[in-house]
XYZ file of C-alpha atoms in Angstrom:
589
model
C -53.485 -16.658 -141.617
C -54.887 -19.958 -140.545
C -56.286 -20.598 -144.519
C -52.489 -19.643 -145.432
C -50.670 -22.163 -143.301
C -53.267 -24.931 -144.017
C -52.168 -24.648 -147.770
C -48.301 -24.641 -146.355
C -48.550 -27.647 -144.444
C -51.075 -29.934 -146.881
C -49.080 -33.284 -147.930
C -49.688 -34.710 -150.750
C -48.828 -38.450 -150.978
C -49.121 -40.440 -154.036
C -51.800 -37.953 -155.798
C -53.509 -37.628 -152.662
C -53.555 -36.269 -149.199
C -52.707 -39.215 -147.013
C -53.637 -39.159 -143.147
C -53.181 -41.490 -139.954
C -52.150 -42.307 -136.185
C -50.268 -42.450 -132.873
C -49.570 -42.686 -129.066
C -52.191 -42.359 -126.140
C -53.347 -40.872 -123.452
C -56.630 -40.750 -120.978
C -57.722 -42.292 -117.644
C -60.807 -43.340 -115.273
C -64.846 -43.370 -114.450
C -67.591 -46.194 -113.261
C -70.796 -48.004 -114.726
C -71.674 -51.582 -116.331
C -73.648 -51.842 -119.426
C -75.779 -55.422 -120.702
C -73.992 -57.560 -123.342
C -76.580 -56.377 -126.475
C -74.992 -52.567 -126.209
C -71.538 -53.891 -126.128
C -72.345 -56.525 -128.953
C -73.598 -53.381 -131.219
C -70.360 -51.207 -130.191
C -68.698 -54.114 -131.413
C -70.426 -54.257 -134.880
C -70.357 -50.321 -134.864
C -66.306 -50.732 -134.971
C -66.032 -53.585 -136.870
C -68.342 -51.521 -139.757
C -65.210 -48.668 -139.318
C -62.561 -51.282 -139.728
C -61.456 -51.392 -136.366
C -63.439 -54.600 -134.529
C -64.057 -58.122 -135.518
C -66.626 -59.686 -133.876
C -65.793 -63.308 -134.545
C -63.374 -65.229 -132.099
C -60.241 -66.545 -133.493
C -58.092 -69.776 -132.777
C -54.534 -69.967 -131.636
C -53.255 -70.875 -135.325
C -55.400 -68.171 -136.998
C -53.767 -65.313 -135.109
C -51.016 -63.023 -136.248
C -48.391 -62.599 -134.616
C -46.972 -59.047 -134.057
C -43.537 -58.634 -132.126
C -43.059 -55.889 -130.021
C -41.216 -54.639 -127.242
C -42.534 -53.595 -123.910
C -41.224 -50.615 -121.772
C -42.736 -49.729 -118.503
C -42.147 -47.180 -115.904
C -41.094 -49.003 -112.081
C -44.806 -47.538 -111.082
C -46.477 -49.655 -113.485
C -49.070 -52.104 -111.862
C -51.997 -54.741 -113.290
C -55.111 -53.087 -112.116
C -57.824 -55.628 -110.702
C -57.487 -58.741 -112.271
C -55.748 -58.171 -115.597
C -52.446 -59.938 -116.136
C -50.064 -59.472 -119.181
C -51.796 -62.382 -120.734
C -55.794 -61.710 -119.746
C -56.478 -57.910 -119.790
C -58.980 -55.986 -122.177
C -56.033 -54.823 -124.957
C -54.511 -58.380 -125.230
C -57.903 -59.866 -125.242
C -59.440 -57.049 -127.788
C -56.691 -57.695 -130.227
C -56.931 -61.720 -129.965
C -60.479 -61.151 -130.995
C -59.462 -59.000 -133.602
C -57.257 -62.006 -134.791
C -53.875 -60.284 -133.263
C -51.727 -62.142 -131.287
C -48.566 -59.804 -129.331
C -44.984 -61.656 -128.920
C -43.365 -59.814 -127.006
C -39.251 -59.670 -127.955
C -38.180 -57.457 -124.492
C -39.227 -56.258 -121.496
C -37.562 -53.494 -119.993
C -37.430 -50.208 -117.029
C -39.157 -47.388 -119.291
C -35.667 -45.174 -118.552
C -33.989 -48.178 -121.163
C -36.657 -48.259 -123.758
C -34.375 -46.123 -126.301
C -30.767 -48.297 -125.705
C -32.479 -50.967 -125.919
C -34.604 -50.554 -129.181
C -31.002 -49.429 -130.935
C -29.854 -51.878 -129.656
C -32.222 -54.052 -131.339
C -32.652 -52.287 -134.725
C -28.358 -52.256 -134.657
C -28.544 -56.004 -134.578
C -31.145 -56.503 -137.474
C -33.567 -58.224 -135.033
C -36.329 -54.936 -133.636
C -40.359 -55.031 -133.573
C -42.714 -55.383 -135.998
C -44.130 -52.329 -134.372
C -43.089 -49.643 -132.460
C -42.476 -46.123 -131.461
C -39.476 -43.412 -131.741
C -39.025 -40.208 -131.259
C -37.926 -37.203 -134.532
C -34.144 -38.136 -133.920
C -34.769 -41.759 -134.427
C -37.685 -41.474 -137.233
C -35.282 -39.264 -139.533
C -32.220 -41.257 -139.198
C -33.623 -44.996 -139.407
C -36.261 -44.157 -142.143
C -33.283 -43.357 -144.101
C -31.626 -46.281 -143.050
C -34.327 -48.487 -144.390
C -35.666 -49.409 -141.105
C -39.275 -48.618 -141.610
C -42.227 -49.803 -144.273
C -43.488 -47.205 -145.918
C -46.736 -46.874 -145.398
C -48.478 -44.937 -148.349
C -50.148 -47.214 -149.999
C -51.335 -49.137 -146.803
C -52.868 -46.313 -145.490
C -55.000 -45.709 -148.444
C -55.937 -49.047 -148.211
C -56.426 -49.876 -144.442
C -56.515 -46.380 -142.682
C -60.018 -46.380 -140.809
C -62.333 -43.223 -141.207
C -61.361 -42.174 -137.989
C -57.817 -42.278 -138.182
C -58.381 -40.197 -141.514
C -60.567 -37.677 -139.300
C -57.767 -37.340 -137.009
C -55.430 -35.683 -139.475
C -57.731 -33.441 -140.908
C -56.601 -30.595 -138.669
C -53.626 -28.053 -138.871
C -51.918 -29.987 -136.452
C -52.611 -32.987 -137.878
C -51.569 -31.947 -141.315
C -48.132 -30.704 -140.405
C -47.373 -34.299 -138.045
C -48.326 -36.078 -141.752
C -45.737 -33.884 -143.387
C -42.819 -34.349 -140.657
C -43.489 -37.839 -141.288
C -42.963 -38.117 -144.958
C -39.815 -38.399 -146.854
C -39.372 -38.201 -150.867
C -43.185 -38.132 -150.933
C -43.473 -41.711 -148.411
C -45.377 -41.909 -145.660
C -42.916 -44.062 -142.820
C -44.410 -43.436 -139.970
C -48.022 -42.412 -138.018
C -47.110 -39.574 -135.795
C -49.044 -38.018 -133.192
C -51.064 -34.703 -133.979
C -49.724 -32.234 -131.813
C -52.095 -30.233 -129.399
C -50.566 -26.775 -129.850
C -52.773 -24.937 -127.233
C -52.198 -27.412 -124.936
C -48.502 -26.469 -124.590
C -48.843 -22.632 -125.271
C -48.094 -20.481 -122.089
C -50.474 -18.257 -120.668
C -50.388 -15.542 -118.229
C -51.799 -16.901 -114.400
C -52.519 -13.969 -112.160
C -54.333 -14.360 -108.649
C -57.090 -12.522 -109.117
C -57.912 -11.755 -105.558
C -54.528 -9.740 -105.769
C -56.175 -8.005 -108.680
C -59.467 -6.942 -106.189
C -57.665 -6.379 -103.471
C -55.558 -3.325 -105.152
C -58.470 -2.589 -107.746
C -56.867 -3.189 -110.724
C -57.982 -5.057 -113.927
C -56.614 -8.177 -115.855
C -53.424 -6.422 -118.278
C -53.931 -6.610 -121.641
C -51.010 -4.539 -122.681
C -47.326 -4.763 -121.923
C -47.864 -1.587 -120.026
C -50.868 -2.961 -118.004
C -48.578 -6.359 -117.530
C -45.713 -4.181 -115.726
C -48.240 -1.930 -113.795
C -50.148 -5.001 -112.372
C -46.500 -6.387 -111.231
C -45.279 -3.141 -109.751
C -48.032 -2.909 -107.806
C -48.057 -6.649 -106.599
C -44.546 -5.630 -105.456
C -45.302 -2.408 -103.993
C -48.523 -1.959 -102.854
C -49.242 -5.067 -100.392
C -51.837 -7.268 -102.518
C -52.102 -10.018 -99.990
C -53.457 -6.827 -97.208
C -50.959 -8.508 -94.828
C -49.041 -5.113 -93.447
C -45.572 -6.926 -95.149
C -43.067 -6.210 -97.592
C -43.302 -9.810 -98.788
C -44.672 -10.027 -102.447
C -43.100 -9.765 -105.748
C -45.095 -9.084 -109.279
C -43.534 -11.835 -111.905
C -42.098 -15.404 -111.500
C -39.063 -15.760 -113.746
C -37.217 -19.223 -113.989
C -33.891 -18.205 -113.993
C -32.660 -21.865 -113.714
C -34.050 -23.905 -116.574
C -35.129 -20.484 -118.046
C -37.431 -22.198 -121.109
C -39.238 -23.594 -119.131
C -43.330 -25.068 -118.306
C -43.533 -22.658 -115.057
C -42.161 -19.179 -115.360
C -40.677 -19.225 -119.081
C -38.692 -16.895 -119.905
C -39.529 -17.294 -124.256
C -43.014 -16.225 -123.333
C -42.292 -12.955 -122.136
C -40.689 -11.778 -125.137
C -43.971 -13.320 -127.052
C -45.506 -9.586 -125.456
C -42.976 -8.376 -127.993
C -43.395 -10.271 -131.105
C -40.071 -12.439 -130.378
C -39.452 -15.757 -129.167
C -35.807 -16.738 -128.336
C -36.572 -20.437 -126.929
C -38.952 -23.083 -126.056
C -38.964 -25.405 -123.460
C -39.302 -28.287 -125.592
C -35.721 -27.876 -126.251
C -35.644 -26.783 -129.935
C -34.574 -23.692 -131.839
C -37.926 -21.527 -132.312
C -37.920 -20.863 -136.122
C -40.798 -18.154 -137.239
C -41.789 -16.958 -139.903
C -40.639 -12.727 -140.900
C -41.313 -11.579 -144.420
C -42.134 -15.210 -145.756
C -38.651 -16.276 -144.624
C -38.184 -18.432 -141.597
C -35.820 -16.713 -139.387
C -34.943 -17.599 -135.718
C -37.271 -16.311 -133.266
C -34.665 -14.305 -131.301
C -32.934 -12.540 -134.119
C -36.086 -9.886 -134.167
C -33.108 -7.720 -132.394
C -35.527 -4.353 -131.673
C -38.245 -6.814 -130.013
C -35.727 -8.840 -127.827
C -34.223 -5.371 -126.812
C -37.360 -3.767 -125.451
C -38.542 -6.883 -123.911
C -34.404 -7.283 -121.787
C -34.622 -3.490 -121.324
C -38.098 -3.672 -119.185
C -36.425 -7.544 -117.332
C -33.782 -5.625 -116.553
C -35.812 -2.695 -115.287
C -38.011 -5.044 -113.213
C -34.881 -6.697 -111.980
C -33.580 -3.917 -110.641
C -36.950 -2.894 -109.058
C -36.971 -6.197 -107.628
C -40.639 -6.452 -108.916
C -38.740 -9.830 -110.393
C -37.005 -11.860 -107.182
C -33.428 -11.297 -106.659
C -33.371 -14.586 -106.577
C -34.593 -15.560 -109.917
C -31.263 -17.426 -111.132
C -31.504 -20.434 -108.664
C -35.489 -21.082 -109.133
C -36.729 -23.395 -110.833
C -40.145 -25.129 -111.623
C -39.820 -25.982 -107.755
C -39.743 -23.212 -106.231
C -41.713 -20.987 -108.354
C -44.432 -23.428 -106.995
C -43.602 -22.618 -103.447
C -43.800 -19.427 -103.875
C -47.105 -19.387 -105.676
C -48.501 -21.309 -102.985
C -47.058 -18.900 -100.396
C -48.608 -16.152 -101.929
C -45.206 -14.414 -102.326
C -46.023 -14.033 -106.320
C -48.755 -12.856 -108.132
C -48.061 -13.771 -111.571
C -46.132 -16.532 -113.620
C -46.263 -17.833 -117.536
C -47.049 -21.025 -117.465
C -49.172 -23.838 -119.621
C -53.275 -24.881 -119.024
C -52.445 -26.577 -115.756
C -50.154 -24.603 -114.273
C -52.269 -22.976 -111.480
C -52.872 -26.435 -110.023
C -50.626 -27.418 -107.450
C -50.340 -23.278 -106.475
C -54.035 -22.833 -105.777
C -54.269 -26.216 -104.322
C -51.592 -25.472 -101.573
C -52.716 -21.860 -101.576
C -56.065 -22.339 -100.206
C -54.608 -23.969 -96.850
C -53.647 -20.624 -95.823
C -55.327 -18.465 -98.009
C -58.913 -19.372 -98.555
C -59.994 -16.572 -100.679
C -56.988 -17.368 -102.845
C -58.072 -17.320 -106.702
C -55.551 -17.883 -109.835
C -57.190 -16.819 -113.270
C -55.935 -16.655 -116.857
C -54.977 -13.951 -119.361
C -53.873 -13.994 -122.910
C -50.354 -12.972 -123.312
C -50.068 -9.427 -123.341
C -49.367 -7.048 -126.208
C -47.512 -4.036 -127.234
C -51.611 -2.795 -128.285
C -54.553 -4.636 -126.999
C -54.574 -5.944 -130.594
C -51.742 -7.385 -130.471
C -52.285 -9.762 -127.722
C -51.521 -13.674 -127.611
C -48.598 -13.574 -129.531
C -47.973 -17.337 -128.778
C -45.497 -19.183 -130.280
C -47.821 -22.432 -132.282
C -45.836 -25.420 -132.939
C -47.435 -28.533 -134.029
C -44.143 -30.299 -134.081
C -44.199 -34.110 -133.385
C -41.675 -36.304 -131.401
C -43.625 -39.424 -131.528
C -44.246 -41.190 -134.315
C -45.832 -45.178 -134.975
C -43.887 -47.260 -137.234
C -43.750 -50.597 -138.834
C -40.239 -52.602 -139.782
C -39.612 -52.820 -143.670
C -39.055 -56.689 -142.481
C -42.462 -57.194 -141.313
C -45.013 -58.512 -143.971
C -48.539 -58.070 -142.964
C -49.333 -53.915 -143.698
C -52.963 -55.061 -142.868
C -52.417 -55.941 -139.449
C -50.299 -52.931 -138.503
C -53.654 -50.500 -139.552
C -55.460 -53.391 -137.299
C -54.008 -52.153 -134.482
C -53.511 -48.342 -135.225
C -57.471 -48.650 -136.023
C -57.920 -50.420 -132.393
C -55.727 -47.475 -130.867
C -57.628 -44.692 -132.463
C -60.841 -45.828 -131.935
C -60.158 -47.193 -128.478
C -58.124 -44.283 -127.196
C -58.597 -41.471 -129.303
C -62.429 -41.213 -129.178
C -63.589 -41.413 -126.614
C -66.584 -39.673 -127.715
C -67.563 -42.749 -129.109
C -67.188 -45.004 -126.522
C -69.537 -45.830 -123.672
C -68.900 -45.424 -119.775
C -68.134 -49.362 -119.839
C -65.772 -48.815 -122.957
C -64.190 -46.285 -121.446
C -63.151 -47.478 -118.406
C -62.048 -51.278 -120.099
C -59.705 -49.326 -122.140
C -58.565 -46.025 -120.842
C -58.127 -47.043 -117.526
C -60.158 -47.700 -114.227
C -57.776 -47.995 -110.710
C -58.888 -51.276 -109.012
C -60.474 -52.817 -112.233
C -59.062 -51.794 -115.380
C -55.181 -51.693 -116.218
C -56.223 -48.966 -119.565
C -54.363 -47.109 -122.449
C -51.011 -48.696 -121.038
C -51.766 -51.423 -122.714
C -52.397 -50.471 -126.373
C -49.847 -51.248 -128.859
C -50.214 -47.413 -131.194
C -52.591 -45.454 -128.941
C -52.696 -41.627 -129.201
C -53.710 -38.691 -127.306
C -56.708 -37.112 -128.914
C -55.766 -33.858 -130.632
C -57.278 -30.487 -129.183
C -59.343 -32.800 -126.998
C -59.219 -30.104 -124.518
C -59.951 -26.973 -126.394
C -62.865 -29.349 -127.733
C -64.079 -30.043 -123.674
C -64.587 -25.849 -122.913
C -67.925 -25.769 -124.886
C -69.128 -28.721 -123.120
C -68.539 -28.360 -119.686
C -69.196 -25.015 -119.990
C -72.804 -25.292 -120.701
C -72.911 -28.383 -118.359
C -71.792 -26.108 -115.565
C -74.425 -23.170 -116.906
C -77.355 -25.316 -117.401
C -76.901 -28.520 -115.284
C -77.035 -30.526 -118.058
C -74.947 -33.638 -118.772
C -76.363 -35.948 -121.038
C -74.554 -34.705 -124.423
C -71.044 -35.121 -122.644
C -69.183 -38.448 -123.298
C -67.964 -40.948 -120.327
C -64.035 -38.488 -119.906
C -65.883 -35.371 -120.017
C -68.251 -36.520 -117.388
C -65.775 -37.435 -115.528
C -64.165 -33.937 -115.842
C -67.600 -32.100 -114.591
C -68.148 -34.296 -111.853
C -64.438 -33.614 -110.805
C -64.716 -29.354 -110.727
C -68.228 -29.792 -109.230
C -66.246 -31.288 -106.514
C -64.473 -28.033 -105.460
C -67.363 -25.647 -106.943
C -69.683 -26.858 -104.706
C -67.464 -27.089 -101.655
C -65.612 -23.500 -102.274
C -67.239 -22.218 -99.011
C -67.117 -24.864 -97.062
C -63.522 -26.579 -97.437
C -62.689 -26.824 -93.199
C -65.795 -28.668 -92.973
C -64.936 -31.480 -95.298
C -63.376 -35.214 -94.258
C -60.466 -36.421 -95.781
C -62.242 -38.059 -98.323
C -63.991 -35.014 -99.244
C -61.402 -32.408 -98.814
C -58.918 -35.244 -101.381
C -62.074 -34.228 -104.136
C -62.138 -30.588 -103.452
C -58.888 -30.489 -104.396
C -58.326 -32.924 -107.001
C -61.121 -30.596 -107.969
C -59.247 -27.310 -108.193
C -57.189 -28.568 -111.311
C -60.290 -28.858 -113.401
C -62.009 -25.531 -112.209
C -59.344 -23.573 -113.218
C -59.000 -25.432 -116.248
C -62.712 -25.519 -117.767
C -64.652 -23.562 -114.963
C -63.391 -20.587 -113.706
C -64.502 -17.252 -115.496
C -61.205 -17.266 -116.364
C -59.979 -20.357 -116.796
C -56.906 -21.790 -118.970
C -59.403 -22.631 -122.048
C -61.188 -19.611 -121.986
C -57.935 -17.560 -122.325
C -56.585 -20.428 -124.902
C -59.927 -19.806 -127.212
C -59.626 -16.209 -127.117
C -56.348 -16.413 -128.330
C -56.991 -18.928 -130.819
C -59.988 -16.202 -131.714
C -57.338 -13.538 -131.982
C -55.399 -15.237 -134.385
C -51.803 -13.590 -133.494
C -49.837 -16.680 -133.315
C -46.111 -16.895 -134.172
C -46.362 -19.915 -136.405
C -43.636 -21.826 -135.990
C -41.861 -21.661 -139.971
C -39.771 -25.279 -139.255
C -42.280 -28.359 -137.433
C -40.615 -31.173 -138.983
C -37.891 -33.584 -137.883
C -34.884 -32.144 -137.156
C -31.450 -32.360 -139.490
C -28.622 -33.758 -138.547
C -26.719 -30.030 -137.715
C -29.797 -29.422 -135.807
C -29.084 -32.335 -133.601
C -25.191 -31.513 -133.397
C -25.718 -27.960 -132.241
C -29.030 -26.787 -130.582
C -28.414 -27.997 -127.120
C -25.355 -25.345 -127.458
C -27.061 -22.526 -128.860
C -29.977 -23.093 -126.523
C -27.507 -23.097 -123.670
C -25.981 -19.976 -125.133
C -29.583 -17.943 -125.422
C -30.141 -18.685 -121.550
C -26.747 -17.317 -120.110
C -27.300 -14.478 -122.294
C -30.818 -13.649 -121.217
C -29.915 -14.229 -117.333
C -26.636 -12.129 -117.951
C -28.519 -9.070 -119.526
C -31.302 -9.202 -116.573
C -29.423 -9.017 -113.811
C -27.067 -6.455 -115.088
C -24.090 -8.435 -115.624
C -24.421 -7.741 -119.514
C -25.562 -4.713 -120.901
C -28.861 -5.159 -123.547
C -26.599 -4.227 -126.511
C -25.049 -7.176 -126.028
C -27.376 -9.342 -127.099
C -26.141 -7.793 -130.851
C -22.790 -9.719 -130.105
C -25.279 -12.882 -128.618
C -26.680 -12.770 -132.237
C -23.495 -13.079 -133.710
C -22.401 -15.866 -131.264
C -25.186 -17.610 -132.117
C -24.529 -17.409 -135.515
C -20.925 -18.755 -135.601
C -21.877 -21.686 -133.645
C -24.515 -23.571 -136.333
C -27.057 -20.904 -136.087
C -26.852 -19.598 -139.484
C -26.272 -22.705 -141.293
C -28.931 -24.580 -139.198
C -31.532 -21.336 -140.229
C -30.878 -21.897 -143.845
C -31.522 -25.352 -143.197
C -34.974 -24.656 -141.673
C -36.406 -21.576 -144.663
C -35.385 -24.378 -147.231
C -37.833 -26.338 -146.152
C -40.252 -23.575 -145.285
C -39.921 -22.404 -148.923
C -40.445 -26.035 -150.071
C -43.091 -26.792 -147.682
C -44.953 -23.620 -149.523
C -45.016 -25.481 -152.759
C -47.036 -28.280 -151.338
């Protein structure tokens, strides 16, 4: 399946597959290194196109205008000013100078940059989101950016792209066969929901993780029935359900039908397309699989093994009542046991949250995740700006910089990712990006780190990562002894331990279900059309009052046949034809 959909989503730009960049994301760690390792980092780079070693005067630099939007939070660390920090000086030396056109409240950034871009006067470089890429790149606002990327893309931004993920950003960011833009690779696993069940529940009744639906509704019976938390009290339910936002990070509701084969919505607000017979259909027309999956809500509803309360919670209190111990299991993404087993182990010091791959109908058919690798970010450069070279200057600083940080030293690091007190970071960097899969990448490594003690293969972030789950590993037993200091690392701790160190943690579930290979592939991840834009937010608002309707009885599940037809009347069927003509195209590439 994978070998299938890399052959779907391959782009092929001017004879040959073209590849690139985006927007960033890391943060701390501590240690000084002599000037003659930083000199031969320096000539390292410069060999991959993305460091120049020579300084530059004021009239040799190039000037680059962008605009600058900041949340109200934002503050210089140490030293560093908007004029003297380690981006602004790294792309002076690198013969870059930054004129900035705007500064503005991050909550502004969009009105003000069409603002700009209405008036004729807008960056040289900047970032927008799939609504803004589709319509201005038709528009003529953008460069495109084929041939410079041939031409100027660094090794490593070429490296980036050569994934699934990155493959299908390339393609949402092409047009007639032109490259306009540098999105970010998606991280698919990293937003994939996965089952979080406190396993201490699980020992206390003597029952096993569920693997099949069947399992999944035993396991919540019982942690409604059969007093998990040993308390004497009728005060536990089995299954968090967000009722409120519905698709949503913490108790979504489109993962549970996922157990089925189905997925009606995502919580990153788009119409899940998938693909059924080699056609893309949406992911809540499968009508048998949405049926059996609001028969056994509505069961579970009624059983109350799901709170009667479920319509009014949100993200909030689905929290609170993880941390309360009043639930024992919630879909949810990689770091959603955080905050619940942080607050948790106040009261409840045994407390332990583990991971499961999303059920199946059969064992075999487990982790039936929806996998998009859409993108909503993508780097561009105005058709009005002149110097192609100097944009892949900077998108060559970014990706280096930002997005390896494999490559970088401790020093490195810290000077450009971030370091409180000292080092401002990956704020600062004009076409950063997040590293793609950097965490599915991590599990190996700080796996055998924690096994075998030893750290020297793991780079300055993943350091920092062991270091920070040691802190509430090696403290488990002993968290009322601890001073503030300590008990603020034990659990800062927690979030990494159940994300890379627990025997169950989020990216040992993630890697068995990227082993398994049952995804729902998402049959649409490009930019959206203009009916997509005009009518989602209604049929996504129709799909949750239908699913919260059927659950609590209001509805019966044979409605959901006239939901279907509902859906269709409002843009659904137009917007679906919309989506399998570019799947079938797409195939052809």
């Amino acid at each position: 399946m994978k070998e299938r959909m890399r052959k779907v989503c391959a782009v092929l730009l001017c004879g040959s597959m073209a590849v690139s960049m985006c927007a960033c994301a890391v943060t701390k760690p501590g240690k000084d290194e002599d000037s003659s390792s930083k000199k031969e980092t320096s000539e390292e780079a410069a060999e991959e196109g993305t460091a120049d070693t020579g300084e530059k005067g004021e009239d040799e630099l190039r000037s680059v205008k962008i605009g600058v939007a900041r949340d109200t939070s934002f503050k210089f660390q140490g030293d560093e000013t908007a004029d003297n920090n380690t981006w602004v000086n790294l792309y002076r030396e690198n013969g870059i100078k930054l004129d900035v056109m705007y500064e503005v409240d991050l909550s502004q950034n969009t009105e003000k940059l069409a603002q700009c871009v209405m008036s004729g006067d807008y960056p040289d470089v900047f970032s927008v989101d799939s609504k803004q890429f589709k319509e201005w790149a038709e528009q003529g606002v953008f460069a495109d950016l084929t041939e410079g990327f041939e031409k100027y893309a660094s090794d490593e931004i070429k490296e980036y792209y050569d994934t699934e993920a990155g493959r299908r950003a390339l393609q949402a960011a092409t047009i007639d066969g032109k490259l306009y833009g540098l999105p970010t690779a998606a991280s698919p696993n990293d937003s994939m929901p996965i089952l979080w069940i406190r396993q201490d529940w699980l020992d206390n009744l003597g029952l096993e993780i569920p693997r099949t639906v069947d399992e999944f509704y035993a396991v919540a019976k019982a942690f409604k029935e059969n007093d998990p938390d040993q308390n004497g009290k009728d005060d536990t339910y089995g299954l968090a359900v967000n009722g409120k936002d519905v698709f949503q990070q913490f108790g979504d509701l489109g993962t549970f039908f996922e157990m089925f084969g189905a997925q009606p919505g995502h919580f990153s607000n788009i119409v899940p397309f998938i693909d059924v017979d080699g056609k893309a259909v949406y992911g809540g027309s499968k009508t048998e699989e949405m049926k059996q999956g609001l028969t056994l809500l509505q069961k579970m509803y009624e059983e109350g093994i799901i709170s009667k309360d479920f319509v009014t919670a949100g993200q909030d209190q689905i929290i609170q009542d993880m941390s309360a111990g009043r639930v024992g299991m919630a879909f949810s993404i990689f770091y959603g046991a955080e905050m619940p087993w942080k607050n948790a182990v106040a009261t409840q010091p045994d407390a332990n949250f583990v991971s499961a791959a999303i059920p199946g109908l059969t064992e075999e058919l487990r982790g039936q995740a929806f996998y998009t690798a859409a993108t909503n970010s993508f780097n561009v450069m105005s058709s009005k700006y002149d110097d192609m070279e100097t944009f892949f200057k900077l998108m060559n600083l970014g990706t280096h910089y930002c997005g390896r940080p494999d490559k970088l030293t401790q020093e490195e690091y810290e000077m450009y990712n971030g370091l409180p007190g000292k080092y401002t970071g990956y704020t600062l960097c004009v076409g950063g990006m997040s590293v793609a899969s950097k965490n599915m990448k991590a599990y190996d490594l700080l796996q055998n780190a924690f096994k075998t003690g030893e750290t020297t293969g793991l780079s300055a972030e993943n350091l920092r990562d062991y270091k920070a789950m040691m802190q509430y590993y090696d403290n488990r037993d002993r968290r009322d002894e601890l001073n503030g200091e300590e008990l603020a690392a034990y659990e800062a701790g927690i979030l990494y331990w159940s994300v890379w160190g627990n025997e169950h943690c989020a990216y040992q579930t993630l890697h068995e279900m990227d082993d398994m290979d049952n995804y729902l592939y998402s049959a649409y991840d490009t930019t959206a059309t203009e009916k997509m834009n005009e009518c989602t937010t209604s049929l996504i608002t129709l799909a949750k009052e239908t699913m919260v309707d059927i659950i609590t009885g209001n509805k019966s599940v044979d409605y959901y046949d006239e939901f279907l037809e509902q859906w269709s009347a409002l843009g659904g069927a137009e917007i679906t034809e919309e989506a399998d003509a570019w799947y079938q195209a797409s195939k052809g590439n």
